Coordinates of C-alpha atoms in Angstrom, one line a residue:
Chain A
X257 CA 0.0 0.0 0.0
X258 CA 1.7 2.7 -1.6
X259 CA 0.0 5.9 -0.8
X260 CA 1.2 8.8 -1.9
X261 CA 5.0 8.5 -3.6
X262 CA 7.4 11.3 -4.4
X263 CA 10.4 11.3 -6.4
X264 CA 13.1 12.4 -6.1
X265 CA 13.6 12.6 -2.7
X266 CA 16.8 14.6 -2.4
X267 CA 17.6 17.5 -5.5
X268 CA 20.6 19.5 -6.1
X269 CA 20.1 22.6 -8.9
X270 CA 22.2 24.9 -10.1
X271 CA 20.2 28.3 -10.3
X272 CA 18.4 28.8 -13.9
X273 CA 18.0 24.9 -14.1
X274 CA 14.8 23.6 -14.4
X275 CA 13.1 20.1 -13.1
X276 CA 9.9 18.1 -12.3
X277 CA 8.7 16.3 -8.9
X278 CA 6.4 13.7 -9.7
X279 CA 3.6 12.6 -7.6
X280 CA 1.3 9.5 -7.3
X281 CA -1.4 8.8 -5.3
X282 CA -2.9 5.1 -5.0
X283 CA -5.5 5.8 -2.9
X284 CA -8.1 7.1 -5.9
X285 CA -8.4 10.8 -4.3
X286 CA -9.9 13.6 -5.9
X287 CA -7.9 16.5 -4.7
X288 CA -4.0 17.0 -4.4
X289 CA -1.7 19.7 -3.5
X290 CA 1.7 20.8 -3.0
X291 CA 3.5 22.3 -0.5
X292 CA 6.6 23.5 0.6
X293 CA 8.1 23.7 4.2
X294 CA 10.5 26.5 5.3
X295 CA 11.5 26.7 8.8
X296 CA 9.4 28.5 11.2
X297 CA 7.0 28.6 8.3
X298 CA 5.1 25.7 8.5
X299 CA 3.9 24.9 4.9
X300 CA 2.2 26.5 2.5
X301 CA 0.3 25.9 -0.4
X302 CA 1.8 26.8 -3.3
X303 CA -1.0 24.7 -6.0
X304 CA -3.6 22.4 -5.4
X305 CA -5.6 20.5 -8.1
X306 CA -9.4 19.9 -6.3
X307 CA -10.2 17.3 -8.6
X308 CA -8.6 16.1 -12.0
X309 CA -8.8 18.4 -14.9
X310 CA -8.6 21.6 -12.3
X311 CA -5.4 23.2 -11.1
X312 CA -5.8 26.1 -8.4
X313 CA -3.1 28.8 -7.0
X314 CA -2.4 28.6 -3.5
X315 CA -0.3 31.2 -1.4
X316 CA 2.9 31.3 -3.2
X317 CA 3.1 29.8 -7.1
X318 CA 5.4 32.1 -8.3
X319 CA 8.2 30.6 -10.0
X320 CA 6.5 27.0 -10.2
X321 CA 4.1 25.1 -12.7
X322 CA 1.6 22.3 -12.3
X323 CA 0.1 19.9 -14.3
X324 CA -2.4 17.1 -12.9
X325 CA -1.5 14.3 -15.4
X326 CA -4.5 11.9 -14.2
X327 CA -6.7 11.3 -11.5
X328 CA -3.3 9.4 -10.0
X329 CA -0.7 12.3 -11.0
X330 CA 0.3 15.8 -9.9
X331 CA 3.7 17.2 -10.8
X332 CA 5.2 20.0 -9.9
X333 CA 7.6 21.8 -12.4
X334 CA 10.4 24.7 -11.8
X335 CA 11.4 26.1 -14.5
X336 CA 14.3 28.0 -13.8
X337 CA 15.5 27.7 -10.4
X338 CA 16.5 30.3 -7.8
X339 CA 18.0 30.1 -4.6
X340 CA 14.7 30.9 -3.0
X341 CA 13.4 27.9 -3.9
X342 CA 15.4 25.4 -1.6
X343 CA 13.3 23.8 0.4
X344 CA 11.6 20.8 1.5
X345 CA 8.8 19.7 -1.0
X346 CA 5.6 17.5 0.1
X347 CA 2.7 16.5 -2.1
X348 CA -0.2 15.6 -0.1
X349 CA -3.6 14.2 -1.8
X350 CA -7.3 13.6 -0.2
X351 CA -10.9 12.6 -0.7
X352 CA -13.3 15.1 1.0
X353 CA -16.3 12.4 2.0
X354 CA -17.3 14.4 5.3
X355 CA -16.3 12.3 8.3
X356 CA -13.7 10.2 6.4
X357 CA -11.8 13.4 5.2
X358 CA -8.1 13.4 5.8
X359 CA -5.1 13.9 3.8
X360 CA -1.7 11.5 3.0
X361 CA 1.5 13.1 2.6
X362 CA 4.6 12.1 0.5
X363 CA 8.0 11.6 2.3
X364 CA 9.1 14.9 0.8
X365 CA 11.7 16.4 -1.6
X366 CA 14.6 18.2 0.0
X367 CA 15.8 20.6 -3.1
X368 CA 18.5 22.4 -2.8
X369 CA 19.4 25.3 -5.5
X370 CA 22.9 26.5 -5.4
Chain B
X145 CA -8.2 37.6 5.0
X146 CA -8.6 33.5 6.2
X147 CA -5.8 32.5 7.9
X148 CA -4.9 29.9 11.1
X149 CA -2.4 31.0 13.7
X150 CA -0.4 29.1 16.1
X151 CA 0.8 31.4 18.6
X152 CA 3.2 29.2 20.2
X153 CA 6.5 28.5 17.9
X154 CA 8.2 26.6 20.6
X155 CA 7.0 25.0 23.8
X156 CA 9.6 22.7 26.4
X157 CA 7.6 20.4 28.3
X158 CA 9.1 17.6 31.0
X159 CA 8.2 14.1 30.5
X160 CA 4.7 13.2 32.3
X161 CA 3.3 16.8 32.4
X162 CA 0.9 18.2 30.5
X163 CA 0.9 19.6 26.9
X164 CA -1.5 22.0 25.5
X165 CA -0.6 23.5 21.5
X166 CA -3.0 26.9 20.7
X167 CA -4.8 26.7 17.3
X168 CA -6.3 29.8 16.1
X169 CA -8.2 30.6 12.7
X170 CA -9.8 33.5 11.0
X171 CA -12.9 31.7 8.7
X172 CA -16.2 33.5 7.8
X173 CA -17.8 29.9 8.8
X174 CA -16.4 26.9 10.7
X175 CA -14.2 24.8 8.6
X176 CA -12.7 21.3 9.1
X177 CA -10.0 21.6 11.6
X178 CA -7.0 19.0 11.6
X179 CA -4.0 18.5 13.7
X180 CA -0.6 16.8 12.3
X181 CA 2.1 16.1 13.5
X182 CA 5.5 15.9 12.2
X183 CA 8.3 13.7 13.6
X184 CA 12.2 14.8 12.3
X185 CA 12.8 14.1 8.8
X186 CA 9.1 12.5 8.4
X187 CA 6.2 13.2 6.3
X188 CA 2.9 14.3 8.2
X189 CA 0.6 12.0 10.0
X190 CA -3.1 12.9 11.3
X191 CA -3.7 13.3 14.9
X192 CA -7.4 14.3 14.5
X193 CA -9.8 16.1 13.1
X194 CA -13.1 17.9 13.4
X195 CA -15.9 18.3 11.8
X196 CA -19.2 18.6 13.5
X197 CA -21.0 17.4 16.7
X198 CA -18.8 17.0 20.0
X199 CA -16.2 19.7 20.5
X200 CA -13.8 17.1 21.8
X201 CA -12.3 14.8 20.0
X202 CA -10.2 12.2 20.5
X203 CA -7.0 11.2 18.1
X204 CA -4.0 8.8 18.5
X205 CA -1.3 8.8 20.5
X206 CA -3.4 9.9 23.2
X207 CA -4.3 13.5 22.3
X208 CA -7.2 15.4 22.3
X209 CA -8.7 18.3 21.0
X210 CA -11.4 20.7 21.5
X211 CA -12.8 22.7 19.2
X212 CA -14.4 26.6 20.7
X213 CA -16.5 28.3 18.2
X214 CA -16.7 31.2 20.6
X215 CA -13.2 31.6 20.4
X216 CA -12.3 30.6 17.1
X217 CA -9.6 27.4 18.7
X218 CA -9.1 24.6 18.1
X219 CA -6.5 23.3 20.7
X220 CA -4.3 20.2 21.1
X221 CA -3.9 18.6 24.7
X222 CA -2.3 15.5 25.8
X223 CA -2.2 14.8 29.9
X224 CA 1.4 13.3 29.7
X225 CA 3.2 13.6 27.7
X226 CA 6.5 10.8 26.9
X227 CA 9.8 11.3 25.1
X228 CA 8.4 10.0 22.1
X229 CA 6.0 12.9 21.6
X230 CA 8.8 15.2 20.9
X231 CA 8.1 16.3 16.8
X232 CA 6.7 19.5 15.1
X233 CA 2.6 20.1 15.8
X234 CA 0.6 21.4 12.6
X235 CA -3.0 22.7 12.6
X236 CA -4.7 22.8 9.4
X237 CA -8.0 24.3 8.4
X238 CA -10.5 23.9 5.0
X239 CA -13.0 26.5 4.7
X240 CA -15.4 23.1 3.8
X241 CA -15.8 24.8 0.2
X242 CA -13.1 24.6 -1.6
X243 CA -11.1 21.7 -1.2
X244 CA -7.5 24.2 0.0
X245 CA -6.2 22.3 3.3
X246 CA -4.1 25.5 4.5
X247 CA -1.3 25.0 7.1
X248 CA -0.4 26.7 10.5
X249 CA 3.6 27.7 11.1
X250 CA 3.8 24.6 13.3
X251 CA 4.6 24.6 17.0
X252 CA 8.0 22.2 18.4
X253 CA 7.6 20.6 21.3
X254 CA 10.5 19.5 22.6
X255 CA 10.6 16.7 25.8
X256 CA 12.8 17.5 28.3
X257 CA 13.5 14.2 30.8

């Protein structure tokens, strides 16, 4: 029981390179996000996708792309890379069926851009 | 603006006392209210959530939570607390409409023996 997968889990950029972190969910969920964690910043949203065929800003997408491949995939794309965004990376994806609501997180992507 | 606020970034607790983490939120309505919890170099795991009827409510591990429409909290308690409990707290809110799970700063609690 896979849940929700990342890869990669570790990154290294230089600054103006560009990548994808994949993300797959095996749990058949509607809705999946992605976050990013900063210390003493807790995470925030930076897109969400509320069901397949929908993509949705959060509180910081500048700089980053999404694209929700399937019901099963949501990747998230830099396309040129700046110092600003080293960080650690989850995706996280959930059903919203009232008392059963709760979401799965990845293991994370720890990107560093140098 | 909707937001949820953790006042407390670090709290030191000895083993066996009690823990209480603050949860705060700014919604026009009540939304779903979660608690997670972060162990060092982990992913996120539920703790608990509400959603309607009784205030408190019961997670794993041991904690509780009750929610206070009055006050707009929805705070974290655990009556004793063990090493083990030592991680990052994170409350999460949805505004129940729109499917955006947004994220408090987090609150470490480290265990002090």
């Amino acid at each position: 029981n896979a849940g929700v997968t990342q890869t990669p889990k570790f990154q290294v950029l230089k600054t103006g390179q560009s990548m994808t972190l994949q993300c797959a969910q095996d749990m058949n969920h509607n809705s999946m996000y992605w976050y990013r964690q900063d210390p003493g910043m807790g995470l925030r949203l930076i897109y969400y996708s509320a069901s397949e065929g929908t993509t949705d800003k959060g509180e910081v997408p500048n700089g980053y792309n999404v694209s929700r491949l399937n019901k099963r995939e949501f990747s998230l794309r830099l396309e040129s890379a700046a110092p600003s965004q080293t960080s650690v990376y989850f995706c996280a994806s959930s059903t919203w069926t009232g008392q059963n609501t709760e979401a799965f997180f990845g293991q994370g992507t720890r990107l560093t851009v140098v | 603006a909707q937001s949820v606020t953790q006042p407390d970034i670090h709290i030191t607790v000895s083993e066996g006392a009690s823990l209480e983490l603050r949860c705060n939120y700014s919604y026009g309505a009540t939304p779903y209210l979660f608690w997670y919890v972060q162990s060092p170099g982990q992913g996120l795991q539920l703790l608990l959530k509400y959603f309607s009827g009784d205030t408190l409510v019961q997670g794993i591990k041991g904690f509780e939570a009750e929610f206070k429409r009055s006050q707009s909290s929805f705070n974290l308690r655990k009556p004793s607390v063990h090493w083990s409990d030592a991680a990052e707290y994170f409350c999460a809110v949805d505004a129940r409409d729109d499917y955006k799970l947004s994220f408090g700063a987090g609150t470490t609690v480290t265990v002090r023996a």
